[in-house]
Short mmCIF file of C-alpha atoms and ligand atoms in Angstrom, two decimals:
data_model
loop_
_atom_site.label_atom_id
_atom_site.label_comp_id
_atom_site.label_asym_id
_atom_site.label_seq_id
_atom_site.Cartn_x
_atom_site.Cartn_y
_atom_site.Cartn_z
CA MET A 76 -18.68 -23.69 -0.64
CA SER A 77 -17.86 -22.01 -4.14
CA LYS A 78 -17.62 -24.50 -6.90
CA SER A 79 -16.20 -23.41 -9.69
CA GLN A 80 -15.96 -19.80 -10.03
CA GLY A 81 -12.95 -19.39 -12.15
CA THR A 82 -10.25 -17.03 -11.36
CA PHE A 83 -11.97 -13.88 -10.20
CA ILE A 84 -10.49 -10.56 -8.03
CA GLU A 85 -13.02 -9.43 -5.14
CA ILE A 86 -13.27 -6.07 -4.35
CA ASN A 87 -14.04 -5.21 -1.04
CA LEU A 88 -15.27 -1.60 -0.69
CA SER A 89 -16.28 -1.55 2.61
CA SER A 90 -12.20 -2.80 3.54
CA LEU A 91 -11.68 0.51 1.35
CA LYS A 92 -13.86 2.60 3.25
CA HIS A 93 -12.54 1.07 6.49
CA ASN A 94 -8.59 1.85 5.05
CA PHE A 95 -9.66 5.69 4.18
CA ASP A 96 -11.19 6.28 7.62
CA TYR A 97 -8.21 4.43 9.29
CA ILE A 98 -5.85 6.81 7.56
CA LYS A 99 -7.92 10.08 8.21
CA SER A 100 -7.57 9.17 11.70
CA LEU A 101 -3.71 9.09 11.62
CA ILE A 102 -3.92 12.69 10.20
CA SER A 103 -4.99 16.42 11.26
CA LYS A 104 -8.46 17.35 10.20
CA LYS A 105 -6.34 20.06 8.24
CA THR A 106 -4.50 17.65 6.11
CA LYS A 107 -6.23 16.64 3.00
CA VAL A 108 -5.77 12.97 1.50
CA LEU A 109 -4.50 12.43 -2.28
CA ALA A 110 -5.96 9.08 -3.34
CA VAL A 111 -3.22 7.34 -5.53
CA VAL A 112 -5.19 5.37 -8.29
CA LYS A 113 -2.14 4.71 -10.71
CA ALA A 114 -1.40 1.29 -12.45
CA TYR A 115 -4.53 0.47 -12.56
CA ALA A 116 -5.62 1.27 -8.67
CA TYR A 117 -3.00 -1.05 -7.62
CA GLY A 118 -4.64 -3.90 -9.94
CA SER A 119 -8.18 -3.32 -8.77
CA ASP A 120 -10.19 -0.97 -11.35
CA PRO A 121 -9.61 2.73 -11.09
CA VAL A 122 -12.74 4.03 -11.88
CA LYS A 123 -14.70 2.13 -9.63
CA ILE A 124 -12.16 2.76 -6.63
CA ALA A 125 -12.02 6.29 -7.78
CA ALA A 126 -15.96 7.20 -7.82
CA PHE A 127 -16.21 5.45 -4.59
CA LEU A 128 -13.65 7.38 -3.20
CA GLU A 129 -15.03 10.82 -4.14
CA LYS A 130 -18.20 9.74 -2.26
CA LEU A 131 -16.22 9.25 0.64
CA LYS A 132 -14.97 12.93 0.02
CA VAL A 133 -11.13 12.31 -1.28
CA ASP A 134 -9.87 15.77 -1.83
CA TYR A 135 -7.14 14.45 -4.84
CA PHE A 136 -6.13 11.80 -7.00
CA ALA A 137 -3.36 10.61 -8.30
CA VAL A 138 -2.18 8.80 -11.15
CA ALA A 139 1.58 8.38 -12.62
CA TYR A 140 0.74 8.99 -16.70
CA THR A 141 -1.59 11.30 -18.52
CA SER A 142 -3.88 8.18 -20.06
CA GLU A 143 -4.58 7.20 -16.46
CA ALA A 144 -5.96 10.81 -15.80
CA VAL A 145 -8.06 11.00 -18.89
CA LYS A 146 -9.85 7.49 -18.14
CA LEU A 147 -10.84 9.32 -14.57
CA ARG A 148 -12.46 12.06 -16.76
CA GLU A 149 -13.95 10.30 -19.29
CA PHE A 150 -16.22 8.56 -16.21
CA GLY A 151 -16.75 11.33 -14.77
CA ILE A 152 -14.11 11.93 -12.02
CA LYS A 153 -14.38 15.84 -11.18
CA LYS A 154 -11.26 16.04 -8.30
CA PRO A 155 -8.52 17.49 -8.87
CA VAL A 156 -6.12 14.92 -10.72
CA LEU A 157 -2.46 15.46 -10.25
CA VAL A 158 -0.63 13.41 -12.95
CA PHE A 159 3.09 12.18 -11.39
CA HIS A 160 4.89 12.09 -14.77
CA PRO A 161 2.65 13.59 -17.56
CA GLN A 162 5.01 13.76 -20.56
CA ALA A 163 5.90 16.40 -22.67
CA GLU A 164 3.74 15.02 -25.53
CA ASN A 165 0.70 15.01 -23.32
CA LEU A 166 0.75 18.48 -22.30
CA SER A 167 -2.49 19.83 -24.08
CA THR A 168 -4.20 16.72 -22.94
CA ILE A 169 -3.47 17.71 -19.86
CA ILE A 170 -5.27 21.42 -20.33
CA LYS A 171 -7.85 20.18 -21.89
CA HIS A 172 -9.60 17.85 -19.17
CA ASN A 173 -8.10 20.38 -16.61
CA LEU A 174 -5.58 17.49 -14.88
CA ILE A 175 -2.82 19.14 -12.62
CA PRO A 176 0.62 18.35 -14.03
CA THR A 177 3.64 17.39 -11.94
CA LEU A 178 6.51 20.02 -12.99
CA TYR A 179 9.87 18.39 -12.32
CA SER A 180 12.30 20.31 -14.44
CA PHE A 181 12.78 23.24 -16.39
CA LYS A 182 12.21 21.36 -19.83
CA MET A 183 9.09 20.74 -18.78
CA LEU A 184 8.32 24.13 -17.12
CA GLU A 185 9.25 25.84 -20.14
CA PHE A 186 7.37 23.47 -22.23
CA PHE A 187 4.53 23.76 -20.32
CA LYS A 188 4.06 27.60 -20.14
CA ASP A 189 4.58 27.24 -23.93
CA THR A 190 1.61 25.12 -23.83
CA VAL A 191 -0.66 27.19 -22.00
CA SER A 192 0.50 30.36 -23.83
CA ARG A 193 -0.35 29.01 -26.90
CA LYS A 194 -3.53 27.91 -25.82
CA LYS A 195 -4.22 31.81 -24.38
CA VAL A 196 -4.55 30.50 -20.66
CA LYS A 197 -3.52 31.98 -17.39
CA ASN A 198 -2.63 31.10 -13.74
CA TYR A 199 -2.68 26.86 -14.78
CA PRO A 200 -2.60 24.87 -11.50
CA VAL A 201 0.70 22.73 -11.38
CA HIS A 202 2.82 20.81 -8.54
CA LEU A 203 6.19 21.04 -8.69
CA LYS A 204 8.42 18.65 -7.74
CA ILE A 205 11.26 18.89 -5.82
CA ASN A 206 13.88 16.14 -5.57
CA THR A 207 15.18 15.51 -2.27
CA GLY A 208 17.17 12.29 -2.39
CA LEU A 209 15.35 10.14 -4.20
CA ASN A 210 16.88 10.62 -7.26
CA ARG A 211 14.12 9.72 -9.89
CA THR A 212 12.51 13.15 -10.69
CA GLY A 213 12.35 16.58 -9.33
CA PHE A 214 14.19 20.16 -9.27
CA SER A 215 17.77 19.93 -7.84
CA THR A 216 17.35 22.17 -4.63
CA LYS A 217 20.72 23.87 -6.06
CA ASP A 218 18.21 25.88 -8.47
CA VAL A 219 15.69 26.99 -6.35
CA ASN A 220 16.27 30.27 -7.24
CA ARG A 221 16.33 29.94 -10.66
CA LEU A 222 12.97 28.32 -10.22
CA ILE A 223 11.19 30.97 -8.10
CA ASN A 224 12.82 33.74 -11.00
CA SER A 225 10.76 31.49 -13.30
CA ILE A 226 7.76 31.36 -11.50
CA ASN A 227 7.85 35.04 -11.05
CA ASN A 228 8.39 35.95 -14.75
CA ASP A 229 5.13 35.43 -15.87
CA ASN A 230 1.80 34.66 -15.12
CA PHE A 231 1.27 31.25 -17.26
CA ILE A 232 1.45 28.63 -13.79
CA LYS A 233 -0.03 29.28 -10.52
CA VAL A 234 1.52 26.57 -7.65
CA ASP A 235 -0.87 25.06 -6.43
CA GLY A 236 1.60 22.32 -4.85
CA ILE A 237 5.26 21.84 -3.97
CA TYR A 238 5.87 18.00 -3.47
CA SER A 239 9.15 15.43 -3.06
CA HIS A 240 8.78 11.96 -2.34
CA LEU A 241 10.11 9.94 0.33
CA SER A 242 13.01 6.92 -0.84
CA SER A 243 12.68 5.04 2.40
CA SER A 244 9.69 5.88 4.56
CA GLU A 245 9.33 2.29 5.29
CA ASP A 246 12.79 1.85 6.23
CA LYS A 247 13.37 2.23 10.11
CA LEU A 248 17.50 1.41 9.54
CA GLU A 249 17.05 4.68 7.07
CA PHE A 250 15.14 6.86 9.34
CA ASP A 251 18.17 9.46 9.54
CA PHE A 252 18.29 9.85 5.78
CA THR A 253 14.13 10.29 5.73
CA GLN A 254 14.46 13.14 8.35
CA LYS A 255 17.42 14.63 5.92
CA GLN A 256 14.83 14.35 2.75
CA ILE A 257 12.14 15.68 5.08
CA SER A 258 14.30 18.86 6.29
CA LEU A 259 16.03 19.86 2.60
CA PHE A 260 12.30 19.77 1.58
CA THR A 261 10.93 21.77 4.45
CA LYS A 262 13.64 24.52 3.52
CA THR A 263 12.79 24.18 -0.30
CA PHE A 264 9.47 24.86 0.10
CA LYS A 265 9.66 27.08 2.78
CA LYS A 266 11.74 29.40 0.62
CA ILE A 267 9.70 29.31 -2.49
CA ILE A 268 6.78 30.39 -0.94
CA LYS A 269 8.56 33.27 0.88
CA ASN A 270 9.22 34.31 -2.71
CA ILE A 271 6.43 33.79 -4.68
CA SER A 272 2.37 35.28 -4.23
CA ASP A 273 0.58 31.77 -4.68
CA LYS A 274 -0.05 29.65 -1.63
CA PRO A 275 0.88 25.95 -2.48
CA LEU A 276 -0.22 22.65 -0.71
CA VAL A 277 2.61 21.11 0.53
CA HIS A 278 3.29 17.15 0.24
CA ILE A 279 6.06 14.58 0.93
CA CYS A 280 4.02 11.40 2.62
CA ASN A 281 3.34 8.18 1.23
CA THR A 282 1.57 5.71 3.27
CA SER A 283 4.67 4.10 4.82
CA GLY A 284 5.19 8.48 5.49
CA VAL A 285 2.02 8.52 6.98
CA ILE A 286 2.13 6.10 9.85
CA ASN A 287 5.96 6.86 10.20
CA PHE A 288 6.46 10.47 10.18
CA PRO A 289 3.56 12.43 11.45
CA ASP A 290 5.65 15.38 11.68
CA ALA A 291 6.03 15.32 7.96
CA HIS A 292 2.10 15.18 7.37
CA PHE A 293 2.02 18.86 5.85
CA ASP A 294 -0.91 20.04 3.76
CA MET A 295 -1.94 16.39 2.31
CA VAL A 296 -1.10 12.95 2.31
CA ARG A 297 -0.59 10.96 -0.77
CA CYS A 298 -1.91 7.35 -0.19
CA GLY A 299 -1.54 4.14 -2.30
CA ILE A 300 -0.78 1.05 -1.11
CA GLY A 301 -2.25 1.59 2.78
CA ILE A 302 -5.84 2.41 0.86
CA TYR A 303 -5.67 -0.67 -0.79
CA GLY A 304 -5.01 -2.57 2.84
CA PHE A 305 -1.45 -3.69 2.00
CA SER A 306 1.83 -2.49 3.24
CA ASN A 307 5.42 -2.40 3.04
CA LYS A 308 6.38 -6.18 5.14
CA LEU A 309 8.10 -3.35 7.48
CA THR A 310 5.49 -1.22 8.11
CA LYS A 311 2.48 -3.48 8.64
CA SER A 312 -0.29 -2.01 9.93
CA LYS A 313 -2.66 -4.34 11.51
CA SER A 314 -5.67 -1.66 10.97
CA LEU A 315 -5.59 -2.25 7.53
CA ILE A 316 -7.65 -4.52 5.65
CA PRO A 317 -6.91 -6.17 2.50
CA VAL A 318 -9.77 -4.73 -0.08
CA VAL A 319 -8.06 -7.14 -3.02
CA SER A 320 -8.46 -11.12 -3.02
CA LEU A 321 -7.60 -13.28 -5.68
CA ARG A 322 -9.61 -16.28 -5.76
CA SER A 323 -9.66 -19.24 -7.92
CA SER A 324 -10.74 -22.91 -8.24
CA ILE A 325 -9.38 -26.55 -9.19
CA SER A 326 -10.01 -27.31 -12.68
CA GLN A 327 -8.60 -30.70 -12.50
CA ILE A 328 -6.96 -33.68 -10.35
CA HIS A 329 -4.47 -35.75 -11.92
CA LEU A 330 -2.66 -38.83 -9.47
CA ILE A 331 0.53 -39.29 -10.51
CA ASN A 332 3.03 -42.27 -9.94
CA LYS A 333 6.98 -41.42 -8.75
CA GLY A 334 8.91 -40.83 -11.43
CA GLU A 335 5.68 -38.39 -14.04
CA SER A 336 6.61 -35.33 -14.79
CA VAL A 337 4.07 -31.81 -14.51
CA GLY A 338 4.08 -29.15 -16.41
CA TYR A 339 6.75 -27.92 -19.32
CA ASN A 340 10.23 -29.06 -19.52
CA ARG A 341 8.96 -31.98 -17.11
CA SER A 342 10.66 -29.28 -14.26
CA TYR A 343 8.58 -31.23 -11.52
CA ILE A 344 8.74 -34.83 -10.73
CA ALA A 345 6.95 -36.94 -8.57
CA GLU A 346 9.43 -38.75 -5.96
CA THR A 347 6.48 -40.94 -4.85
CA THR A 348 2.78 -41.11 -6.08
CA LYS A 349 1.35 -37.25 -5.76
CA LYS A 350 -2.17 -35.82 -5.92
CA ILE A 351 -1.93 -32.54 -7.82
CA GLY A 352 -4.77 -29.88 -8.63
CA THR A 353 -4.35 -27.39 -12.17
CA ILE A 354 -5.55 -24.22 -11.16
CA PRO A 355 -6.86 -21.55 -14.41
CA LEU A 356 -4.12 -18.69 -13.31
CA GLY A 357 -1.21 -18.17 -15.39
CA HIS A 358 2.22 -15.96 -15.69
CA ALA A 359 -0.18 -13.73 -18.52
CA ASP A 360 -2.73 -13.54 -15.48
CA GLY A 361 0.43 -11.79 -13.83
CA ILE A 362 1.75 -14.83 -11.75
CA SER A 363 4.79 -14.59 -12.77
CA ARG A 364 7.29 -18.26 -13.58
CA LEU A 365 9.08 -16.84 -10.82
CA TYR A 366 6.10 -18.54 -8.21
CA GLY A 367 6.90 -21.85 -10.08
CA ASN A 368 8.79 -24.27 -8.78
CA ASN A 369 7.93 -24.62 -5.18
CA ASN A 370 8.52 -21.04 -4.25
CA GLY A 371 5.01 -19.77 -4.38
CA PHE A 372 1.66 -21.38 -3.18
CA VAL A 373 -2.08 -21.35 -2.65
CA TYR A 374 -4.63 -22.10 0.03
CA ILE A 375 -7.22 -24.74 -0.44
CA LYS A 376 -9.34 -26.13 2.65
CA ASN A 377 -7.09 -23.57 4.66
CA LYS A 378 -3.93 -25.47 3.57
CA LYS A 379 -0.75 -24.51 2.00
CA ALA A 380 -0.10 -26.12 -1.69
CA PRO A 381 2.82 -25.36 -3.02
CA ILE A 382 3.47 -24.42 -7.10
CA ILE A 383 5.00 -27.18 -8.92
CA GLY A 384 6.64 -26.78 -11.77
CA ASN A 385 6.74 -24.08 -14.36
CA VAL A 386 4.15 -21.79 -14.21
CA CYS A 387 2.14 -21.69 -17.45
CA MET A 388 0.85 -19.14 -19.01
CA ASP A 389 -2.52 -19.74 -18.11
CA MET A 390 -2.80 -22.46 -15.64
CA LEU A 391 -0.50 -23.35 -12.90
CA MET A 392 -0.08 -26.73 -11.04
CA VAL A 393 -0.06 -27.52 -7.14
CA ASP A 394 0.77 -30.36 -5.05
CA ILE A 395 -2.66 -31.18 -3.21
CA SER A 396 -1.40 -34.38 -2.16
CA LYS A 397 -2.18 -33.56 1.88
CA ILE A 398 -5.36 -31.88 1.31
CA ASN A 399 -8.87 -33.34 0.98
CA CYS A 400 -10.12 -31.54 -1.75
CA GLU A 401 -11.71 -32.09 -4.85
CA GLU A 402 -12.29 -30.39 -8.47
CA GLY A 403 -14.04 -27.10 -8.59
CA ASP A 404 -12.52 -26.20 -4.78
CA GLU A 405 -11.89 -22.68 -3.73
CA VAL A 406 -8.77 -21.81 -4.02
CA ILE A 407 -7.45 -18.50 -2.43
CA ILE A 408 -3.89 -16.93 -4.08
CA PHE A 409 -4.35 -14.36 -1.19
CA ASN A 410 -6.84 -12.65 0.94
CA GLU A 411 -7.69 -10.47 4.09
CA LYS A 412 -5.81 -14.07 5.83
CA TYR A 413 -3.51 -15.29 3.47
CA SER A 414 -1.60 -12.08 2.67
CA ALA A 415 0.04 -10.70 -0.67
CA GLU A 416 2.77 -9.77 1.14
CA GLU A 417 3.87 -13.25 2.09
CA LEU A 418 3.26 -14.51 -1.30
CA ALA A 419 5.14 -11.62 -2.82
CA GLU A 420 8.49 -12.00 -0.37
CA SER A 421 8.54 -15.73 -1.99
CA VAL A 422 10.18 -15.07 -4.66
CA GLY A 423 11.62 -11.68 -3.41
CA THR A 424 9.47 -8.67 -4.51
CA ILE A 425 6.68 -6.60 -2.94
CA SER A 426 2.77 -6.59 -2.50
CA TYR A 427 2.78 -3.46 -5.22
CA GLU A 428 4.17 -5.26 -7.71
CA LEU A 429 2.34 -8.56 -7.39
CA LEU A 430 -1.08 -6.58 -7.50
CA THR A 431 -0.35 -4.15 -10.21
CA ALA A 432 0.92 -7.33 -11.96
CA LEU A 433 -2.53 -8.86 -12.25
CA SER A 434 -3.97 -8.70 -15.84
CA HIS A 435 -7.02 -7.03 -17.00
CA ARG A 436 -7.82 -10.82 -18.27
CA ILE A 437 -9.01 -11.41 -14.76
CA GLU A 438 -12.50 -10.87 -13.88
CA ARG A 439 -13.13 -8.40 -10.89
CA LYS A 440 -15.81 -8.76 -8.40
CA PHE A 441 -17.27 -5.65 -6.62
CA ILE A 442 -18.52 -6.63 -2.62
CA ASN A 443 -19.64 -4.14 -0.51
C1 PLP B 719 2.98 5.46 -6.05
C2 PLP B 719 3.40 6.71 -5.39
C3 PLP B 719 3.17 7.01 -3.99
C4 PLP B 719 2.07 6.44 -3.52
O1 PLP B 719 2.85 5.01 -2.48
P1 PLP B 719 2.04 4.40 -1.70
O2 PLP B 719 3.53 3.56 -0.83
O3 PLP B 719 1.45 3.46 -2.53
O4 PLP B 719 1.31 4.80 -0.36
C5 PLP B 719 3.14 8.30 -4.02
N1 PLP B 719 3.91 9.35 -4.22
C6 PLP B 719 4.11 9.29 -5.34
C7 PLP B 719 4.92 10.10 -6.09
C8 PLP B 719 3.91 7.58 -6.07
O5 PLP B 719 4.62 7.54 -7.16
#
């Protein structure tokens, strides 16, 4: 029994390898794997995770923003890094660090060609993003002729990839919509490829796409959440093992009488005598106030302890009246057994948000 370790995030690299191998087992040998390490590698640790995946021979990495990609390069990551949302002001940084920008509009395409020409570079690899219905970023499929003309007009860029993003790959009820996205994407990339000289990689699947749409893996799949062993509730796969667990310990125990309150604004009032545990984890660590007042919970000695009162900035309190435990005992917020998905659902969110909200203040420990 570990005593008084404070709060820490444990990252299990053997589980990471297991998930990576499992995802590879779902795709053909020819299909490449792009590991998404945006948002601090889903709250874990981007450089350590990327270095480990590089050893496992992952093909590509992707991040959301240029600054995230620069960190990977500064740490010595050598594999291609795709930036989903590079932003115009960062385009020369993209070239400086040999990163692959996503070009998703004519404005971005022109900005990028401008940057490339000023640097006297030619055939710089880019991925083109096509909007097939998510309506977030991407060229309209109506503009495909104009896009082809622009690609063929000069030799500033080389089309290394063409991709799109699914809106509902985890949702069986939206199966028809996803199929429509996939066929619109197929029609569009075929037309582009037929009319340009480059041989781009085409890709559309995120983790749930890999699991639910085996015919749409194309040349590469982009996996984030699955590599970390989590999922959407609707694509829960028993074969994935959560890589990240969040643990803490009980700092102090109070015995309170009927009518006494707990925490700020007295939002919890004891109806009977209660045993209350204080845990060094708060909203500044990424556990939102929404988890307070009996919504969220933690596990102590394999028993569920509801979070009572308001979550403070640095601490929260749980009801341990029915648990035989003492100060210093281990607290599990989530791990392989007690799922992050279930905790996230208790406040109407998804594991993605719970994980990526975990603050950098929490110590990360690696086990292999
Ligand atoms: C975040 C993201 C992914 C990864 O999705 P998961 O569901 O975590 O596998 C893939 N592609 C794009 C464009 C993304 O923004």
